PDB file of C-alpha atoms in Angstrom:
ATOM      1  CA  UNK A  36     147.542  44.195 102.953  1.00 96.00           C
ATOM      2  CA  UNK A  37     148.595  45.104  99.129  1.00 98.00           C
ATOM      3  CA  UNK A  38     149.516  42.146  96.832  1.00 98.00           C
ATOM      4  CA  UNK A  39     150.949  42.850  93.832  1.00 98.00           C
ATOM      5  CA  UNK A  40     150.842  40.933  90.135  1.00 98.00           C
ATOM      6  CA  UNK A  41     153.097  42.584  87.536  1.00 98.00           C
ATOM      7  CA  UNK A  42     151.924  42.228  84.254  1.00 98.00           C
ATOM      8  CA  UNK A  43     155.030  40.346  83.529  1.00 98.00           C
ATOM      9  CA  UNK A  44     154.906  37.597  86.164  1.00 98.00           C
ATOM     10  CA  UNK A  45     151.561  36.620  84.597  1.00 98.00           C
ATOM     11  CA  UNK A  46     150.942  33.216  83.325  1.00 97.00           C
ATOM     12  CA  UNK A  47     151.053  33.161  78.736  1.00 97.00           C
ATOM     13  CA  UNK A  48     149.396  31.411  76.081  1.00 96.00           C
ATOM     14  CA  UNK A  49     149.737  32.172  72.792  1.00 94.00           C
ATOM     15  CA  UNK A  50     147.558  30.039  69.926  1.00 91.00           C
ATOM     16  CA  UNK A  51     147.677  31.889  66.996  1.00 90.00           C
ATOM     17  CA  UNK A  52     144.214  33.105  66.989  1.00 95.00           C
ATOM     18  CA  UNK A  53     144.997  33.754  70.476  1.00 96.00           C
ATOM     19  CA  UNK A  54     146.924  35.968  73.103  1.00 97.00           C
ATOM     20  CA  UNK A  55     146.188  35.429  76.791  1.00 97.00           C
ATOM     21  CA  UNK A  56     147.086  36.504  79.569  1.00 98.00           C
ATOM     22  CA  UNK A  57     146.601  34.639  83.261  1.00 98.00           C
ATOM     23  CA  UNK A  58     146.546  36.748  86.780  1.00 98.00           C
ATOM     24  CA  UNK A  59     145.963  33.459  87.705  1.00 98.00           C
ATOM     25  CA  UNK A  60     146.567  29.682  87.231  1.00 98.00           C
ATOM     26  CA  UNK A  61     144.541  28.536  84.303  1.00 96.00           C
ATOM     27  CA  UNK A  62     144.744  25.964  81.352  1.00 91.00           C
ATOM     28  CA  UNK A  63     148.405  24.522  80.828  1.00 92.00           C
ATOM     29  CA  UNK A  64     149.663  27.026  83.081  1.00 96.00           C
ATOM     30  CA  UNK A  65     149.859  26.697  86.678  1.00 96.00           C
ATOM     31  CA  UNK A  66     151.620  28.465  89.503  1.00 96.00           C
ATOM     32  CA  UNK A  67     150.833  26.948  93.035  1.00 96.00           C
ATOM     33  CA  UNK A  68     151.050  30.746  94.630  1.00 95.00           C
ATOM     34  CA  UNK A  69     148.436  31.981  92.102  1.00 98.00           C
ATOM     35  CA  UNK A  70     145.303  29.613  92.186  1.00 96.00           C
ATOM     36  CA  UNK A  71     142.554  32.344  92.551  1.00 96.00           C
ATOM     37  CA  UNK A  72     141.648  34.924  95.363  1.00 97.00           C
ATOM     38  CA  UNK A  73     138.618  34.327  97.755  1.00 95.00           C
ATOM     39  CA  UNK A  74     135.935  33.336  95.464  1.00 96.00           C
ATOM     40  CA  UNK A  75     138.096  35.089  92.464  1.00 98.00           C
ATOM     41  CA  UNK A  76     139.332  31.700  90.483  1.00 97.00           C
ATOM     42  CA  UNK A  77     140.131  33.149  86.861  1.00 98.00           C
ATOM     43  CA  UNK A  78     141.000  36.891  85.399  1.00 98.00           C
ATOM     44  CA  UNK A  79     141.809  36.493  81.546  1.00 98.00           C
ATOM     45  CA  UNK A  80     142.654  39.336  79.796  1.00 98.00           C
ATOM     46  CA  UNK A  81     142.786  37.960  75.963  1.00 97.00           C
ATOM     47  CA  UNK A  82     143.131  39.265  72.598  1.00 98.00           C
ATOM     48  CA  UNK A  83     141.771  37.054  70.045  1.00 97.00           C
ATOM     49  CA  UNK A  84     142.427  37.499  66.417  1.00 97.00           C
ATOM     50  CA  UNK A  85     139.368  39.069  63.771  1.00 96.00           C
ATOM     51  CA  UNK A  86     136.755  35.711  62.468  1.00 92.00           C
ATOM     52  CA  UNK A  87     138.251  33.213  65.335  1.00 93.00           C
ATOM     53  CA  UNK A  88     137.468  32.552  68.374  1.00 90.00           C
ATOM     54  CA  UNK A  89     136.754  29.684  71.529  1.00 90.00           C
ATOM     55  CA  UNK A  90     134.636  27.272  69.927  1.00 90.00           C
ATOM     56  CA  UNK A  91     131.638  25.536  71.499  1.00 92.00           C
ATOM     57  CA  UNK A  92     132.693  24.115  75.266  1.00 90.00           C
ATOM     58  CA  UNK A  93     131.208  23.290  78.281  1.00 90.00           C
ATOM     59  CA  UNK A  94     131.008  24.720  82.205  1.00 88.00           C
ATOM     60  CA  UNK A  95     129.464  24.442  85.176  1.00 95.00           C
ATOM     61  CA  UNK A  96     128.884  26.550  88.260  1.00 97.00           C
ATOM     62  CA  UNK A  97     130.922  29.157  87.699  1.00 96.00           C
ATOM     63  CA  UNK A  98     129.834  32.537  87.290  1.00 97.00           C
ATOM     64  CA  UNK A  99     131.861  34.491  83.836  1.00 97.00           C
ATOM     65  CA  UNK A 100     132.023  37.782  83.098  1.00 97.00           C
ATOM     66  CA  UNK A 101     133.205  39.653  79.859  1.00 97.00           C
ATOM     67  CA  UNK A 102     134.489  42.975  79.536  1.00 97.00           C
ATOM     68  CA  UNK A 103     135.100  44.279  76.427  1.00 96.00           C
ATOM     69  CA  UNK A 104     138.033  46.800  76.469  1.00 96.00           C
ATOM     70  CA  UNK A 105     138.160  47.024  72.030  1.00 96.00           C
ATOM     71  CA  UNK A 106     136.398  45.382  69.810  1.00 97.00           C
ATOM     72  CA  UNK A 107     133.277  43.333  69.637  1.00 97.00           C
ATOM     73  CA  UNK A 108     133.082  39.731  71.192  1.00 97.00           C
ATOM     74  CA  UNK A 109     129.434  37.460  69.777  1.00 95.00           C
ATOM     75  CA  UNK A 110     128.476  35.158  72.521  1.00 93.00           C
ATOM     76  CA  UNK A 111     125.829  31.976  71.809  1.00 93.00           C
ATOM     77  CA  UNK A 112     124.923  29.281  74.161  1.00 89.00           C
ATOM     78  CA  UNK A 113     122.766  26.421  75.071  1.00 95.00           C
ATOM     79  CA  UNK A 114     120.165  28.325  76.650  1.00 91.00           C
ATOM     80  CA  UNK A 115     119.393  29.993  72.824  1.00 91.00           C
ATOM     81  CA  UNK A 116     121.092  33.299  74.132  1.00 90.00           C
ATOM     82  CA  UNK A 117     123.483  35.178  72.016  1.00 90.00           C
ATOM     83  CA  UNK A 118     124.476  38.991  72.050  1.00 90.00           C
ATOM     84  CA  UNK A 119     127.387  41.129  70.788  1.00 96.00           C
ATOM     85  CA  UNK A 120     129.387  42.804  73.953  1.00 96.00           C
ATOM     86  CA  UNK A 121     131.082  45.817  72.887  1.00 96.00           C
ATOM     87  CA  UNK A 122     133.173  48.132  74.984  1.00 95.00           C
ATOM     88  CA  UNK A 123     131.270  49.497  77.832  1.00 94.00           C
ATOM     89  CA  UNK A 124     128.764  46.154  77.989  1.00 95.00           C
ATOM     90  CA  UNK A 125     129.419  43.459  80.768  1.00 96.00           C
ATOM     91  CA  UNK A 126     128.158  39.940  79.794  1.00 96.00           C
ATOM     92  CA  UNK A 127     127.380  37.479  82.842  1.00 96.00           C
ATOM     93  CA  UNK A 128     126.906  33.822  81.934  1.00 94.00           C
ATOM     94  CA  UNK A 129     125.691  31.567  84.731  1.00 96.00           C
ATOM     95  CA  UNK A 130     127.086  28.310  83.974  1.00 92.00           C
ATOM     96  CA  UNK A 131     124.872  26.795  86.517  1.00 91.00           C
ATOM     97  CA  UNK A 132     124.768  22.351  86.287  1.00 95.00           C
ATOM     98  CA  UNK A 133     125.970  22.731  82.716  1.00 95.00           C
ATOM     99  CA  UNK A 134     126.125  25.052  79.641  1.00 93.00           C
ATOM    100  CA  UNK A 135     127.663  25.162  76.604  1.00 96.00           C
ATOM    101  CA  UNK A 136     128.900  27.992  74.203  1.00 86.00           C
ATOM    102  CA  UNK A 137     131.097  29.349  72.091  1.00 93.00           C
ATOM    103  CA  UNK A 138     132.626  33.524  71.701  1.00 94.00           C
ATOM    104  CA  UNK A 139     133.624  34.321  69.096  1.00 95.00           C
ATOM    105  CA  UNK A 140     135.171  37.987  67.573  1.00 96.00           C
ATOM    106  CA  UNK A 141     132.389  39.449  65.842  1.00 95.00           C
ATOM    107  CA  UNK A 142     134.522  41.383  62.926  1.00 93.00           C
ATOM    108  CA  UNK A 143     137.067  40.582  60.369  1.00 92.00           C
ATOM    109  CA  UNK A 144     138.946  43.111  60.750  1.00 93.00           C
ATOM    110  CA  UNK A 145     140.352  43.594  63.683  1.00 95.00           C
ATOM    111  CA  UNK A 146     141.296  41.877  66.950  1.00 97.00           C
ATOM    112  CA  UNK A 147     138.751  41.730  69.923  1.00 97.00           C
ATOM    113  CA  UNK A 148     140.811  42.613  73.231  1.00 98.00           C
ATOM    114  CA  UNK A 149     138.993  41.619  76.630  1.00 97.00           C
ATOM    115  CA  UNK A 150     138.740  40.753  80.334  1.00 98.00           C
ATOM    116  CA  UNK A 151     137.227  37.186  81.477  1.00 97.00           C
ATOM    117  CA  UNK A 152     136.515  36.605  84.961  1.00 98.00           C
ATOM    118  CA  UNK A 153     135.366  33.760  86.427  1.00 98.00           C
ATOM    119  CA  UNK A 154     133.661  33.386  89.867  1.00 98.00           C
ATOM    120  CA  UNK A 155     132.976  30.497  92.124  1.00 97.00           C
ATOM    121  CA  UNK A 156     129.067  31.130  92.475  1.00 96.00           C
ATOM    122  CA  UNK A 157     127.108  31.720  95.493  1.00 94.00           C
ATOM    123  CA  UNK A 158     125.439  28.137  95.280  1.00 93.00           C
ATOM    124  CA  UNK A 159     125.442  24.933  93.061  1.00 95.00           C
ATOM    125  CA  UNK A 160     124.030  23.261  90.226  1.00 96.00           C
ATOM    126  CA  UNK A 161     121.509  26.879  89.610  1.00 93.00           C
ATOM    127  CA  UNK A 162     119.608  26.767  86.107  1.00 95.00           C
ATOM    128  CA  UNK A 163     122.242  28.045  83.726  1.00 96.00           C
ATOM    129  CA  UNK A 164     121.466  31.747  82.922  1.00 94.00           C
ATOM    130  CA  UNK A 165     122.956  35.176  80.125  1.00 94.00           C
ATOM    131  CA  UNK A 166     122.677  38.334  80.315  1.00 94.00           C
ATOM    132  CA  UNK A 167     124.555  41.446  79.543  1.00 94.00           C
ATOM    133  CA  UNK A 168     124.455  45.016  80.181  1.00 94.00           C
ATOM    134  CA  UNK A 169     125.488  48.165  78.456  1.00 95.00           C
ATOM    135  CA  UNK A 170     127.127  51.376  80.588  1.00 96.00           C
ATOM    136  CA  UNK A 171     127.342  54.487  79.010  1.00 95.00           C
ATOM    137  CA  UNK A 172     130.812  55.769  78.614  1.00 94.00           C
ATOM    138  CA  UNK A 173     130.449  59.267  80.220  1.00 94.00           C
ATOM    139  CA  UNK A 174     128.814  57.201  83.743  1.00 95.00           C
ATOM    140  CA  UNK A 175     132.189  55.523  83.350  1.00 96.00           C
ATOM    141  CA  UNK A 176     134.216  58.564  83.327  1.00 95.00           C
ATOM    142  CA  UNK A 177     132.984  60.168  86.394  1.00 93.00           C
ATOM    143  CA  UNK A 178     133.755  57.015  88.757  1.00 94.00           C
ATOM    144  CA  UNK A 179     133.502  54.273  90.369  1.00 96.00           C
ATOM    145  CA  UNK A 180     130.779  52.515  88.655  1.00 96.00           C
ATOM    146  CA  UNK A 181     129.029  49.164  90.023  1.00 97.00           C
ATOM    147  CA  UNK A 182     128.593  46.716  87.208  1.00 97.00           C
ATOM    148  CA  UNK A 183     127.393  43.565  88.752  1.00 97.00           C
ATOM    149  CA  UNK A 184     126.626  42.725  92.277  1.00 97.00           C
ATOM    150  CA  UNK A 185     124.462  40.268  94.200  1.00 95.00           C
ATOM    151  CA  UNK A 186     120.922  40.538  93.509  1.00 85.00           C
ATOM    152  CA  UNK A 187     120.124  42.440  97.230  1.00 82.00           C
ATOM    153  CA  UNK A 188     123.068  44.735  96.320  1.00 84.00           C
ATOM    154  CA  UNK A 189     122.478  45.588  92.612  1.00 78.00           C
ATOM    155  CA  UNK A 190     119.996  48.050  92.428  1.00 80.00           C
ATOM    156  CA  UNK A 191     117.766  49.046  88.821  1.00 81.00           C
ATOM    157  CA  UNK A 192     121.418  49.745  87.067  1.00 87.00           C
ATOM    158  CA  UNK A 193     124.033  46.290  88.146  1.00 94.00           C
ATOM    159  CA  UNK A 194     124.189  43.118  87.072  1.00 95.00           C
ATOM    160  CA  UNK A 195     122.483  40.858  89.161  1.00 96.00           C
ATOM    161  CA  UNK A 196     125.360  38.496  89.824  1.00 96.00           C
ATOM    162  CA  UNK A 197     124.749  34.571  91.822  1.00 95.00           C
ATOM    163  CA  UNK A 198     128.585  35.025  93.670  1.00 96.00           C
ATOM    164  CA  UNK A 199     129.422  37.162  96.617  1.00 96.00           C
ATOM    165  CA  UNK A 200     131.104  39.720  94.802  1.00 97.00           C
ATOM    166  CA  UNK A 201     130.593  43.566  93.561  1.00 97.00           C
ATOM    167  CA  UNK A 202     132.463  44.611  90.128  1.00 98.00           C
ATOM    168  CA  UNK A 203     133.142  48.320  89.661  1.00 98.00           C
ATOM    169  CA  UNK A 204     134.462  49.635  86.548  1.00 98.00           C
ATOM    170  CA  UNK A 205     136.326  53.018  86.195  1.00 97.00           C
ATOM    171  CA  UNK A 206     137.278  54.400  82.669  1.00 96.00           C
ATOM    172  CA  UNK A 207     139.011  58.168  83.609  1.00 92.00           C
ATOM    173  CA  UNK A 208     139.338  60.361  80.170  1.00 86.00           C
ATOM    174  CA  UNK A 209     141.942  62.517  82.277  1.00 85.00           C
ATOM    175  CA  UNK A 210     143.573  63.279  85.248  1.00 90.00           C
ATOM    176  CA  UNK A 211     141.256  62.021  87.594  1.00 94.00           C
ATOM    177  CA  UNK A 212     141.424  60.943  91.757  1.00 94.00           C
ATOM    178  CA  UNK A 213     138.684  58.694  92.958  1.00 94.00           C
ATOM    179  CA  UNK A 214     138.094  56.893  96.106  1.00 94.00           C
ATOM    180  CA  UNK A 215     136.115  53.993  97.349  1.00 96.00           C
ATOM    181  CA  UNK A 216     134.899  52.989 100.629  1.00 96.00           C
ATOM    182  CA  UNK A 217     135.969  48.697 100.371  1.00 97.00           C
ATOM    183  CA  UNK A 218     133.074  46.704 101.667  1.00 94.00           C
ATOM    184  CA  UNK A 219     134.383  43.365 101.716  1.00 96.00           C
ATOM    185  CA  UNK A 220     137.888  41.596 103.199  1.00 96.00           C
ATOM    186  CA  UNK A 221     139.378  40.849  99.856  1.00 97.00           C
ATOM    187  CA  UNK A 222     139.574  43.044  96.519  1.00 98.00           C
ATOM    188  CA  UNK A 223     141.585  42.725  93.422  1.00 98.00           C
ATOM    189  CA  UNK A 224     142.046  46.044  90.907  1.00 98.00           C
ATOM    190  CA  UNK A 225     143.055  45.208  87.158  1.00 98.00           C
ATOM    191  CA  UNK A 226     144.601  47.248  85.312  1.00 98.00           C
ATOM    192  CA  UNK A 227     143.416  46.945  81.695  1.00 97.00           C
ATOM    193  CA  UNK A 228     144.964  50.504  80.392  1.00 96.00           C
ATOM    194  CA  UNK A 229     146.803  53.026  81.765  1.00 96.00           C
ATOM    195  CA  UNK A 230     149.169  54.156  84.939  1.00 96.00           C
ATOM    196  CA  UNK A 231     148.413  54.884  87.912  1.00 96.00           C
ATOM    197  CA  UNK A 232     148.424  55.470  91.815  1.00 97.00           C
ATOM    198  CA  UNK A 233     146.480  52.901  93.964  1.00 97.00           C
ATOM    199  CA  UNK A 234     146.893  53.261  97.914  1.00 97.00           C
ATOM    200  CA  UNK A 235     150.578  54.812  97.164  1.00 96.00           C
ATOM    201  CA  UNK A 236     151.420  51.850  94.901  1.00 97.00           C
ATOM    202  CA  UNK A 237     152.756  52.442  91.310  1.00 98.00           C
ATOM    203  CA  UNK A 238     150.327  50.147  88.905  1.00 98.00           C
ATOM    204  CA  UNK A 239     151.082  49.982  85.196  1.00 98.00           C
ATOM    205  CA  UNK A 240     148.988  48.385  82.235  1.00 98.00           C
ATOM    206  CA  UNK A 241     148.102  44.862  83.303  1.00 98.00           C
ATOM    207  CA  UNK A 242     149.278  44.840  86.410  1.00 98.00           C
ATOM    208  CA  UNK A 243     147.042  43.964  89.304  1.00 98.00           C
ATOM    209  CA  UNK A 244     146.612  44.500  93.166  1.00 98.00           C
ATOM    210  CA  UNK A 245     145.166  41.845  95.689  1.00 98.00           C
ATOM    211  CA  UNK A 246     143.995  43.859  99.086  1.00 98.00           C
ATOM    212  CA  UNK A 247     142.895  42.409 101.952  1.00 97.00           C
ATOM    213  CA  UNK A 248     141.761  43.668 104.623  1.00 97.00           C
ATOM    214  CA  UNK A 249     141.529  47.249 102.972  1.00 97.00           C
ATOM    215  CA  UNK A 250     139.441  49.495 104.059  1.00 96.00           C
ATOM    216  CA  UNK A 251     139.391  52.252 101.800  1.00 97.00           C
ATOM    217  CA  UNK A 252     141.317  52.491  97.609  1.00 98.00           C
ATOM    218  CA  UNK A 253     142.594  55.608  96.413  1.00 96.00           C
ATOM    219  CA  UNK A 254     143.757  55.974  93.203  1.00 97.00           C
ATOM    220  CA  UNK A 255     145.086  58.643  91.492  1.00 96.00           C
ATOM    221  CA  UNK A 256     145.216  58.520  87.337  1.00 96.00           C
ATOM    222  CA  UNK A 257     147.906  61.049  85.306  1.00 94.00           C
ATOM    223  CA  UNK A 258     145.940  60.283  82.083  1.00 93.00           C
ATOM    224  CA  UNK A 259     143.223  58.506  80.313  1.00 94.00           C
ATOM    225  CA  UNK A 260     142.772  54.354  81.697  1.00 96.00           C
ATOM    226  CA  UNK A 261     140.503  51.865  82.037  1.00 96.00           C
ATOM    227  CA  UNK A 262     139.920  49.769  85.650  1.00 98.00           C
ATOM    228  CA  UNK A 263     138.210  46.848  86.985  1.00 98.00           C
ATOM    229  CA  UNK A 264     137.621  46.285  90.613  1.00 98.00           C
ATOM    230  CA  UNK A 265     136.241  43.063  92.237  1.00 98.00           C
ATOM    231  CA  UNK A 266     135.542  43.247  96.009  1.00 97.00           C
ATOM    232  CA  UNK A 267     135.081  39.658  97.009  1.00 97.00           C
ATOM    233  CA  UNK A 268     132.477  39.531  99.782  1.00 89.00           C
TER     234      UNK A 268
END
């Protein structure tokens, strides 16, 4: 089964410094038909103005991922961890039994554009933690690249994830096609940029596609694109 989520149907928050699109219910936006997809609870596309951002606030019992599309995002948290995330880098914050953090645009001259993903953790009240990892542009352009997965499945190149999910990215730079065998009962494809065909469904920038009990994802991309896929185990 294929479930389409057109970009224009998403929730929207605009706060001057923040422009955020919500694929699922979040904050003041609530849609009972879109409260998550398996372990995927939140998928926000955020644009944050220069020198602005999310002041320190708290989370608990959630795996939170940030995937930067343009610009630079600065992270600080109560574990003492911090870093700047740029395109091609994935950030994982395990909120565990409780963590406080801030996320700020790291520049004063351009917005930062990123996807923020919340996943239900595999168990509650872990010790909080933080990690980030970069992926070469050449690797991301070649085909589906595993960004994060449960520790037993992550190998040497992907971030270990405390959730039953695998996270993939593909950034084709020219006309291309790629197939991925799906090993999970659910998956979510998010089109961050570009137009494409996914299992014969036409998608455009900002669109999402839920896959339920599909064994394979076939994608054809006529031009440059930026895609994120979550397999939900």
